[in-house]
């Protein structure tokens, strides 16, 4: 059974979704990428994360093709750039994203990272979009604990439904204070780059990870991905442009690592013992 994550409004979504960064950039991969996203939906990975930034809208256009006639099956997340975070700009950016995605609503709309616009102004725009039904809920991305505290003190800031941040075996800094903060507020974290972009030799060549992959009869990537969602508080959005990878990632959502095995991973990839400034990609 795929682990589920509860959003603050009670909506439950699977702990593994699908990222789309770089999708749509290479015409020769387009067919496979669309097939991969569709396979993911079939496998229950129905949270799809995209952004206006990705390929300057190309990823959103590709997602449109992948979800055609399947909009209702998908939990669609997109992001507004900080350069579009002023009130009217958010409303216009959202319209453009909806157009590219071929839908009239987003399930979640995130501020991609903090810029110069006061948080209160962006939040007011998000609330307006919610009011008119163009988004169901909103959240933020790349916010450290002090940013979240600030957001909590802004009018309607507590309506934030998630914070999308970097999290994988080689980037565990958020365990020190950001994850506990989110647990206390019951706002789930969305982990980006959960596979450390797929090419981190530190993970791929690690003896303990390789031993666990053998023991559970899965791939090294599946161990790394399963690890990100063990707490039940984190939703992970690996990007996979190949259907075979998507199927593996869906299986990782069912994998439960034993306490002893989690301890082995802690030894290889130690959790933080003091504050680590939020890492970003
Ligand atoms: N909010 C932000 O600032 C932010 C920043 C970065 C990323 N993100 C979001 O998070 C998503 C994930 O991050 P990411 O794409 O940078 O990195 P990632 O998901 O950690 O890694 C993607 C890489 O892993 C490979 N892969 C996927 N599944 C695999 C498997 N089962 N076995 C082996 N390799 C596998 C993919 O290959 P194939 O494509 O060939 O399958 C791809 O090369 C993004 O796509 C984006 O939606 C958000």
Short mmCIF file of N, CA, C and O and ligand atoms in Angstrom, two decimals, residues 19-21 29 49 54 79 112 141-142 164 192-198 221 237-242 245 248-249, ligand 1:
data_model
loop_
_atom_site.label_atom_id
_atom_site.label_comp_id
_atom_site.label_asym_id
_atom_site.label_seq_id
_atom_site.Cartn_x
_atom_site.Cartn_y
_atom_site.Cartn_z
N UNK A 19 7.92 14.68 -10.43
CA UNK A 19 8.47 15.98 -10.80
C UNK A 19 8.55 16.10 -12.32
O UNK A 19 8.42 15.09 -13.03
N UNK A 20 8.76 17.31 -12.79
CA UNK A 20 8.79 17.51 -14.26
C UNK A 20 9.89 18.46 -14.73
O UNK A 20 9.87 18.88 -15.88
N UNK A 21 10.80 18.81 -13.82
CA UNK A 21 11.86 19.75 -14.22
C UNK A 21 12.64 19.16 -15.41
O UNK A 21 12.99 17.98 -15.36
N UNK A 29 12.97 13.24 -26.37
CA UNK A 29 12.54 12.51 -25.17
C UNK A 29 11.04 12.70 -24.90
O UNK A 29 10.48 12.11 -23.98
N UNK A 49 4.12 17.67 -10.21
CA UNK A 49 4.69 18.96 -9.84
C UNK A 49 5.35 19.61 -11.05
O UNK A 49 6.20 19.01 -11.70
N UNK A 54 9.92 26.03 -15.53
CA UNK A 54 10.52 24.87 -16.19
C UNK A 54 10.38 24.99 -17.71
O UNK A 54 9.30 24.92 -18.26
N UNK A 79 4.03 26.41 -9.95
CA UNK A 79 4.71 27.42 -9.12
C UNK A 79 4.84 28.73 -9.87
O UNK A 79 5.07 28.74 -11.08
N UNK A 112 7.68 29.90 -5.83
CA UNK A 112 8.85 29.05 -6.11
C UNK A 112 10.01 29.31 -5.13
O UNK A 112 10.67 28.39 -4.71
N UNK A 141 7.88 27.37 -1.43
CA UNK A 141 9.00 26.50 -1.76
C UNK A 141 10.28 27.19 -1.35
O UNK A 141 10.38 28.43 -1.43
N UNK A 142 11.26 26.41 -0.93
CA UNK A 142 12.56 26.95 -0.52
C UNK A 142 12.46 27.93 0.63
O UNK A 142 13.22 28.91 0.69
N UNK A 164 7.92 23.21 -0.29
CA UNK A 164 8.68 22.27 -1.13
C UNK A 164 10.17 22.61 -1.00
O UNK A 164 10.57 23.72 -1.34
N UNK A 192 11.97 17.89 -2.81
CA UNK A 192 12.43 17.87 -4.21
C UNK A 192 13.84 17.30 -4.29
O UNK A 192 14.54 17.21 -3.29
N UNK A 193 14.21 16.87 -5.51
CA UNK A 193 15.48 16.15 -5.74
C UNK A 193 15.66 15.00 -4.75
O UNK A 193 16.75 14.84 -4.16
N UNK A 194 14.62 14.18 -4.53
CA UNK A 194 14.74 13.10 -3.55
C UNK A 194 15.78 12.06 -3.96
O UNK A 194 16.28 11.32 -3.12
N UNK A 195 16.11 12.03 -5.27
CA UNK A 195 17.14 11.10 -5.75
C UNK A 195 18.47 11.83 -5.96
O UNK A 195 19.35 11.33 -6.66
N UNK A 196 18.59 13.02 -5.39
CA UNK A 196 19.79 13.84 -5.56
C UNK A 196 20.12 13.98 -7.05
O UNK A 196 21.27 13.88 -7.47
N UNK A 197 19.06 14.15 -7.82
CA UNK A 197 19.12 14.33 -9.27
C UNK A 197 19.62 13.08 -10.00
O UNK A 197 19.99 13.13 -11.17
N UNK A 198 19.62 11.96 -9.31
CA UNK A 198 19.84 10.66 -9.97
C UNK A 198 21.28 10.28 -10.21
O UNK A 198 21.56 9.15 -10.57
N UNK A 221 18.26 3.32 -6.11
CA UNK A 221 17.39 4.50 -6.15
C UNK A 221 16.12 4.28 -5.33
O UNK A 221 15.62 5.20 -4.67
N UNK A 237 8.84 14.01 -4.70
CA UNK A 237 8.44 14.17 -6.10
C UNK A 237 9.62 13.89 -7.05
O UNK A 237 10.11 14.79 -7.72
N UNK A 238 10.04 12.62 -7.14
CA UNK A 238 11.12 12.29 -8.08
C UNK A 238 10.68 12.58 -9.51
O UNK A 238 9.50 12.41 -9.84
N UNK A 239 11.62 13.01 -10.32
CA UNK A 239 11.33 13.17 -11.74
C UNK A 239 11.87 11.94 -12.47
O UNK A 239 13.02 11.55 -12.28
N UNK A 240 11.03 11.34 -13.28
CA UNK A 240 11.46 10.19 -14.08
C UNK A 240 10.90 10.32 -15.48
O UNK A 240 9.68 10.38 -15.67
N UNK A 241 11.80 10.37 -16.44
CA UNK A 241 11.37 10.51 -17.83
C UNK A 241 11.25 9.17 -18.53
O UNK A 241 11.03 9.12 -19.74
N UNK A 242 11.42 8.10 -17.76
CA UNK A 242 11.30 6.75 -18.34
C UNK A 242 10.28 5.96 -17.54
O UNK A 242 10.37 5.91 -16.30
N UNK A 245 11.49 3.70 -14.76
CA UNK A 245 11.85 4.38 -13.52
C UNK A 245 10.62 4.72 -12.70
O UNK A 245 10.61 4.61 -11.48
N UNK A 248 9.41 1.75 -10.82
CA UNK A 248 10.28 1.54 -9.64
C UNK A 248 9.92 2.53 -8.52
O UNK A 248 9.85 2.16 -7.35
N UNK A 249 9.70 3.78 -8.90
CA UNK A 249 9.43 4.80 -7.89
C UNK A 249 8.11 4.53 -7.17
O UNK A 249 8.00 4.73 -5.96
N1 LIG B 1 11.02 23.93 -5.83
C1 LIG B 1 12.24 23.89 -6.33
O1 LIG B 1 13.02 24.84 -6.23
C2 LIG B 1 12.68 22.64 -7.03
C3 LIG B 1 14.05 22.45 -7.35
C4 LIG B 1 14.41 21.26 -7.98
C5 LIG B 1 13.45 20.33 -8.31
N2 LIG B 1 12.12 20.55 -8.03
C6 LIG B 1 11.07 19.56 -8.38
O2 LIG B 1 11.47 18.29 -7.88
C7 LIG B 1 11.53 17.34 -8.93
C8 LIG B 1 12.58 16.30 -8.66
O3 LIG B 1 13.89 16.86 -8.64
P1 LIG B 1 14.94 16.63 -9.83
O4 LIG B 1 14.20 16.35 -11.07
O5 LIG B 1 15.86 17.79 -9.84
O6 LIG B 1 15.81 15.40 -9.33
P2 LIG B 1 15.47 13.90 -8.84
O7 LIG B 1 14.04 13.59 -8.92
O8 LIG B 1 16.19 13.73 -7.56
O9 LIG B 1 16.27 13.05 -9.94
C9 LIG B 1 15.86 12.98 -11.29
C10 LIG B 1 16.80 12.02 -11.99
O10 LIG B 1 16.67 10.71 -11.40
C11 LIG B 1 16.45 9.76 -12.42
N3 LIG B 1 15.55 8.72 -11.90
C12 LIG B 1 14.25 8.84 -11.56
N4 LIG B 1 13.78 7.68 -11.07
C13 LIG B 1 14.81 6.80 -11.10
C14 LIG B 1 14.96 5.45 -10.75
N5 LIG B 1 13.93 4.74 -10.23
N6 LIG B 1 16.18 4.85 -10.93
C15 LIG B 1 17.22 5.55 -11.43
N7 LIG B 1 17.14 6.85 -11.78
C16 LIG B 1 15.94 7.47 -11.63
C17 LIG B 1 15.82 10.50 -13.58
O11 LIG B 1 16.12 9.84 -14.78
P3 LIG B 1 15.08 9.73 -16.02
O12 LIG B 1 14.47 11.09 -16.19
O13 LIG B 1 15.94 9.30 -17.15
O14 LIG B 1 14.05 8.70 -15.65
C18 LIG B 1 16.51 11.86 -13.46
O15 LIG B 1 17.76 11.83 -14.14
C19 LIG B 1 11.79 18.21 -10.17
O16 LIG B 1 11.56 17.53 -11.37
C20 LIG B 1 10.87 19.37 -9.89
O17 LIG B 1 9.53 19.03 -10.20
C21 LIG B 1 11.74 21.69 -7.39
#
